[in-house]
Amino acid sequence: MFDTPEGMFFFRGGVALLLGLSLGLEREKSGQAGQSPHFAGIRTFSLCALTGFLCATIDGTALLVAGFAASALLATAAWLRPAGATRGGMTTEAAFLLTYLLGAACGRGLILQACVVAIAATSLLAWRERLHGFARALPAHDYAAAVKFAVISIVILPLIPNRDYGSGWWAVNFHKTWLMVVLISGLGFGGYILTRIVGPRTGTGLAGLLGGLVSSTAVTLSFSKRSREVPSLAAACSLAIVAACTVLYLRVAIEAVVIHPEFARALAFPLGALFLFSTGACAVLYRVSAAAPADPEPADPAYRNPVELFPAIKFAALFAAVTVLFRLARATFGRTGAWVAAFLSGLTNMDAITLSVAEMTRKGTVPMSSAVTSVMLAAIANTLVKAGIALALAGPVTRRHVAVSLGATCALSVAILLWQAFAP
């Protein structure tokens, strides 16, 4: 049927009519629910879509432009109502013009594209209350965080040349360095949004789990202090801290998968074993904390906005420094020097060393086994730092829980390293 010009004409026209009916039905229902009906409903929108279809089919450009101008004049006249009428927004008028263009797209054969745009437009119109409610509830700093992430990832990244500066161990590619910033900012921003949606009152363990995506250090600091302030919540605070540290292994795995999937496969066994062990520790702490009273004032860690330009620049500098120092240590002292550099890097930041060695394995400049050892040593160092924070700031029960859980995790990490080193 659609093999003939007539069949294709009726098919495209039918799709245009259906799209106009869809948008028109939504606008008519919206007008019936409001204080006054909209200037166009299901019939007018359908005719508008058919007009766009015919203008695009009959003539190439002139008639199409004339039809759009006429539709725009009609929408403008409808918006400029008499003085006594209530003048609202221009949503219906904008949807009317879009309907004309959707009909024209069908006339040009862009059926799938027109359907996708129509579905998106209808969804936006139907979700009016939800979208307005979301806009009213969205804090200004959260909106600013989204804008900053767009600047970091869409504006700045394409402007940075994608080539190496320098040679040998001190060569740096600033484009790839900033790409790592985008990756880490994206992970942190996703976790930050989840914590904002879930909020601190949905459970201490979940707060720690999601907070670990943003900053496990902030979680450890916050809940360590909370365990000292409210001793009855010691087990729950321990759960939050261990849960945040458990997310570390998931975060490292995600970073490795994005940069070099082969490296991620090499890390699968050690990271998987540590993740399962830490999850088991969380399960034990959850059973212990279940009998404790709920926190009347849940701790809300003061997470730093993960998408800030200055911290992003600092991370870029840290990543570049870790990469250069790791190469220098390996070139000067061999793999032992590289492992020491990885351990020291893990004391302050786990992401930089993970991304650095993942990129090196992708280029083939570092053996896979040596890179896995480097990441494991960095993870041990990072876990020891979290344990040290808890031992210094937490209450006695939380200190004991965290020391046992994280200490056992570090012991398992060492055992895995020894097994990989001496296994036949």
PDB file of C-alpha atoms in Angstrom, residues 35 93 97 118 141 169 215 226 265 279 284 375 407 415:
ATOM      1  CA  GLN A  35     -10.628  28.962  34.279  1.00  0.00           C
ATOM      2  CA  GLU A  93       0.184  29.319  21.109  1.00  0.00           C
ATOM      3  CA  LEU A  97       3.164  26.545  16.056  1.00  0.00           C
ATOM      4  CA  ALA A 118       5.251  15.112  19.591  1.00  0.00           C
ATOM      5  CA  HIS A 141      21.980  26.295  44.458  1.00  0.00           C
ATOM      6  CA  TRP A 169      56.838  10.728  31.919  1.00  0.00           C
ATOM      7  CA  SER A 215      31.879  12.250  49.519  1.00  0.00           C
ATOM      8  CA  ARG A 226      26.749  12.232  65.452  1.00  0.00           C
ATOM      9  CA  ARG A 265      37.602  -6.977  34.228  1.00  0.00           C
ATOM     10  CA  THR A 279      28.097  -5.489  52.142  1.00  0.00           C
ATOM     11  CA  VAL A 284      25.425  -7.177  60.307  1.00  0.00           C
ATOM     12  CA  VAL A 375      44.460   0.546  42.851  1.00  0.00           C
ATOM     13  CA  GLY A 407      40.207  -3.229  59.599  1.00  0.00           C
ATOM     14  CA  ALA A 415      45.309 -11.125  51.613  1.00  0.00           C
TER      15      ALA A 415
END
